[in-house]
Amino acid sequence: MKTNIVILASIILFFSGCKKTSVDTKKEEVLTDTSSVMQVKPADTIKVKNDKVVIPNFKIVVNLSDAAVKKLQSGKESIIASLFFYGNTADEKTLPPAIKKEIGPNGLKLGDFKIEDKDVHQSNEIEVKNISIPKKLYDFIVDKKIFLNINVFSGRRAFKDNLLDMEFFDSELNEITSKGNVINLNGRLISESE
């Protein structure tokens, strides 16, 4: 008898704790006043100016572990972002000799750049701006898609070898420009990975 009362009390408590939900079947109101809607800025795209193709400005945010920051700061070491722009060509055999010599394992090399940040913190913003590639190379890209490979490593000023185990980026430039012109890469000391 006691067990029946306990079970009955448990059931009553259970159902009293449940909330009744209903479905709202009213039609949604149509938004007519768009003044409160935030306008999304269209993604920056490449621009052709005379004999060069201007790459949109973007940021590489390099996030480092506590141990990496401590080691780099104590050694007054920098970090370097290496950027390699490339694209696909239709048929390498038909390329002029001056263009053919720019072909590598990734395709047609459009340009490579290094940007150094000497003031290392937990989160480091590396500004990529005022970069352009030769239009004469861009003209041979079959689909006009620019690819980008980004690697980040320690500057090798205080230490002979690279100290960082970093994420990297290797995809279309559009992957960055369509997402607010920012790419985040995380890293730590190589010794933390072992």
CSV table of C-alpha atoms in Angstrom, one decimal:
chain,number,residue,atom,x,y,z
A,1,MET,CA,0.0,0.0,0.0
A,2,LYS,CA,2.8,2.4,0.9
A,3,THR,CA,4.5,1.7,-2.4
A,4,ASN,CA,1.4,2.5,-4.3
A,5,ILE,CA,1.1,5.8,-2.5
A,6,VAL,CA,4.8,6.6,-3.3
A,7,ILE,CA,4.3,5.7,-6.9
A,8,LEU,CA,1.1,7.8,-7.1
A,9,ALA,CA,2.8,10.8,-5.5
A,10,SER,CA,5.8,10.4,-7.9
A,11,ILE,CA,3.5,10.4,-10.9
A,12,ILE,CA,1.6,13.5,-9.6
A,13,LEU,CA,4.9,15.4,-9.0
A,14,PHE,CA,6.2,14.4,-12.4
A,15,PHE,CA,3.1,15.6,-14.3
A,16,SER,CA,2.8,18.8,-12.2
A,17,GLY,CA,6.4,19.7,-13.3
A,18,CYS,CA,5.6,19.4,-17.0
A,19,LYS,CA,4.7,22.5,-18.8
A,20,LYS,CA,2.0,22.7,-21.3
A,21,THR,CA,3.2,23.8,-24.7
A,22,SER,CA,1.2,25.0,-27.6
A,23,VAL,CA,1.9,25.7,-31.2
A,24,ASP,CA,1.3,29.3,-32.4
A,25,THR,CA,-0.5,29.0,-35.6
A,26,LYS,CA,-0.7,32.7,-36.3
A,27,LYS,CA,1.1,33.9,-39.5
A,28,GLU,CA,4.3,35.7,-39.0
A,29,GLU,CA,4.1,39.5,-39.5
A,30,VAL,CA,5.9,40.8,-42.6
A,31,LEU,CA,8.8,43.1,-41.7
A,32,THR,CA,8.1,46.4,-43.5
A,33,ASP,CA,10.4,48.7,-41.5
A,34,THR,CA,14.0,47.6,-42.4
A,35,SER,CA,15.7,50.4,-40.5
A,36,SER,CA,16.5,48.0,-37.6
A,37,VAL,CA,18.0,45.3,-39.9
A,38,MET,CA,21.8,45.3,-39.9
A,39,GLN,CA,23.1,45.5,-43.4
A,40,VAL,CA,25.8,42.9,-44.3
A,41,LYS,CA,28.8,44.3,-46.1
A,42,PRO,CA,29.4,42.3,-49.3
A,43,ALA,CA,32.7,40.4,-49.3
A,44,ASP,CA,35.7,42.1,-50.6
A,45,THR,CA,36.8,40.7,-54.0
A,46,ILE,CA,39.9,40.9,-56.1
A,47,LYS,CA,40.3,44.0,-58.3
A,48,VAL,CA,42.3,44.3,-61.5
A,49,LYS,CA,44.3,47.5,-61.7
A,50,ASN,CA,46.4,48.0,-64.8
A,51,ASP,CA,49.1,45.2,-64.8
A,52,LYS,CA,48.3,43.8,-61.3
A,53,VAL,CA,45.5,42.1,-59.4
A,54,VAL,CA,44.9,43.6,-56.0
A,55,ILE,CA,44.2,41.0,-53.2
A,56,PRO,CA,41.6,42.2,-50.6
A,57,ASN,CA,42.9,43.1,-47.2
A,58,PHE,CA,42.4,40.5,-44.5
A,59,LYS,CA,43.6,39.4,-41.1
A,60,ILE,CA,45.3,36.3,-39.8
A,61,VAL,CA,44.6,35.8,-36.1
A,62,VAL,CA,47.3,33.6,-34.6
A,63,ASN,CA,46.2,32.2,-31.2
A,64,LEU,CA,49.0,30.7,-29.2
A,65,SER,CA,49.1,28.5,-26.1
A,66,ASP,CA,50.4,30.0,-22.8
A,67,ALA,CA,53.6,27.9,-23.0
A,68,ALA,CA,54.3,29.2,-26.6
A,69,VAL,CA,53.8,32.8,-25.6
A,70,LYS,CA,56.1,32.4,-22.6
A,71,LYS,CA,58.8,30.7,-24.7
A,72,LEU,CA,58.7,33.2,-27.6
A,73,GLN,CA,58.5,36.3,-25.4
A,74,SER,CA,61.4,35.1,-23.1
A,75,GLY,CA,63.6,34.5,-26.2
A,76,LYS,CA,62.4,37.8,-27.9
A,77,GLU,CA,61.3,35.6,-30.8
A,78,SER,CA,58.9,36.7,-33.6
A,79,ILE,CA,56.3,34.8,-35.6
A,80,ILE,CA,56.1,34.8,-39.4
A,81,ALA,CA,53.1,34.2,-41.6
A,82,SER,CA,54.1,32.8,-45.0
A,83,LEU,CA,51.5,33.3,-47.7
A,84,PHE,CA,51.6,31.5,-51.1
A,85,PHE,CA,49.1,32.4,-53.7
A,86,TYR,CA,48.4,30.0,-56.6
A,87,GLY,CA,45.9,28.9,-59.2
A,88,ASN,CA,45.0,26.3,-61.8
A,89,THR,CA,45.9,26.5,-65.5
A,90,ALA,CA,44.1,24.7,-68.4
A,91,ASP,CA,47.0,23.1,-70.1
A,92,GLU,CA,50.6,23.5,-69.0
A,93,LYS,CA,52.0,22.4,-72.4
A,94,THR,CA,50.5,25.5,-74.1
A,95,LEU,CA,51.8,28.1,-71.7
A,96,PRO,CA,54.4,30.6,-72.8
A,97,PRO,CA,57.9,29.8,-71.4
A,98,ALA,CA,57.9,32.8,-69.0
A,99,ILE,CA,54.6,31.5,-67.5
A,100,LYS,CA,55.6,27.9,-67.6
A,101,LYS,CA,58.6,28.5,-65.3
A,102,GLU,CA,56.1,29.6,-62.6
A,103,ILE,CA,54.4,26.2,-62.5
A,104,GLY,CA,55.0,24.3,-59.3
A,105,PRO,CA,53.4,21.3,-57.4
A,106,ASN,CA,50.4,23.4,-56.4
A,107,GLY,CA,49.8,24.9,-59.9
A,108,LEU,CA,50.7,28.4,-61.2
A,109,LYS,CA,52.6,30.4,-58.6
A,110,LEU,CA,51.0,33.8,-58.4
A,111,GLY,CA,53.1,35.2,-55.5
A,112,ASP,CA,54.5,34.5,-52.1
A,113,PHE,CA,54.9,36.9,-49.2
A,114,LYS,CA,56.1,36.8,-45.6
A,115,ILE,CA,54.8,39.0,-42.8
A,116,GLU,CA,56.6,39.1,-39.5
A,117,ASP,CA,55.1,40.1,-36.1
A,118,LYS,CA,57.8,40.8,-33.5
A,119,ASP,CA,55.5,41.6,-30.6
A,120,VAL,CA,54.1,38.1,-29.7
A,121,HIS,CA,51.0,37.8,-27.5
A,122,GLN,CA,48.3,35.2,-26.8
A,123,SER,CA,46.2,36.4,-29.8
A,124,ASN,CA,48.1,38.1,-32.6
A,125,GLU,CA,46.5,39.9,-35.5
A,126,ILE,CA,48.6,39.9,-38.6
A,127,GLU,CA,47.3,42.4,-41.1
A,128,VAL,CA,47.6,41.3,-44.8
A,129,LYS,CA,47.2,44.5,-46.9
A,130,ASN,CA,48.5,46.1,-50.0
A,131,ILE,CA,49.3,42.8,-51.7
A,132,SER,CA,49.0,42.4,-55.4
A,133,ILE,CA,49.9,39.7,-57.9
A,134,PRO,CA,50.9,40.1,-61.6
A,135,LYS,CA,47.9,40.2,-64.0
A,136,LYS,CA,50.0,38.4,-66.6
A,137,LEU,CA,50.0,35.4,-64.3
A,138,TYR,CA,46.3,35.8,-63.3
A,139,ASP,CA,45.3,35.8,-66.9
A,140,PHE,CA,46.4,32.2,-67.3
A,141,ILE,CA,44.2,30.9,-64.4
A,142,VAL,CA,41.5,28.9,-66.0
A,143,ASP,CA,38.7,29.5,-63.5
A,144,LYS,CA,39.9,32.8,-62.0
A,145,LYS,CA,40.0,31.2,-58.5
A,146,ILE,CA,42.9,32.2,-56.4
A,147,PHE,CA,44.1,29.7,-53.9
A,148,LEU,CA,46.1,30.5,-50.8
A,149,ASN,CA,48.4,28.5,-48.5
A,150,ILE,CA,49.2,30.1,-45.1
A,151,ASN,CA,51.8,28.7,-42.7
A,152,VAL,CA,52.9,30.3,-39.5
A,153,PHE,CA,56.2,29.6,-37.7
A,154,SER,CA,58.6,31.1,-35.3
A,155,GLY,CA,61.0,33.7,-36.7
A,156,ARG,CA,64.2,31.8,-36.0
A,157,ARG,CA,65.8,34.9,-34.6
A,158,ALA,CA,66.6,33.5,-31.1
A,159,PHE,CA,66.1,29.8,-31.8
A,160,LYS,CA,67.7,27.9,-34.7
A,161,ASP,CA,64.6,25.8,-35.5
A,162,ASN,CA,60.8,26.5,-35.7
A,163,LEU,CA,59.2,26.1,-32.3
A,164,LEU,CA,55.6,26.1,-33.3
A,165,ASP,CA,53.1,23.4,-34.1
A,166,MET,CA,50.4,25.5,-36.0
A,167,GLU,CA,47.2,24.9,-37.9
A,168,PHE,CA,47.5,26.0,-41.5
A,169,PHE,CA,45.2,27.2,-44.3
A,170,ASP,CA,45.2,25.8,-47.8
A,171,SER,CA,42.0,26.7,-49.8
A,172,GLU,CA,40.4,29.3,-52.0
A,173,LEU,CA,41.0,32.9,-51.0
A,174,ASN,CA,37.2,33.2,-51.2
A,175,GLU,CA,37.0,31.1,-48.0
A,176,ILE,CA,38.5,34.1,-46.1
A,177,THR,CA,36.9,36.9,-48.0
A,178,SER,CA,33.4,35.4,-47.7
A,179,LYS,CA,33.7,35.1,-43.9
A,180,GLY,CA,34.5,38.6,-42.9
A,181,ASN,CA,38.1,38.7,-44.2
A,182,VAL,CA,39.5,37.0,-41.0
A,183,ILE,CA,41.2,33.6,-40.6
A,184,ASN,CA,42.0,32.1,-37.2
A,185,LEU,CA,44.9,29.7,-36.8
A,186,ASN,CA,45.8,28.1,-33.5
A,187,GLY,CA,49.1,26.8,-32.3
A,188,ARG,CA,51.4,25.6,-29.5
A,189,LEU,CA,54.9,24.6,-29.0
A,190,ILE,CA,56.1,21.5,-30.9
A,191,SER,CA,57.2,20.1,-27.5
A,192,GLU,CA,53.6,20.4,-26.3
A,193,SER,CA,52.5,18.1,-29.1
A,194,GLU,CA,54.9,15.3,-28.2
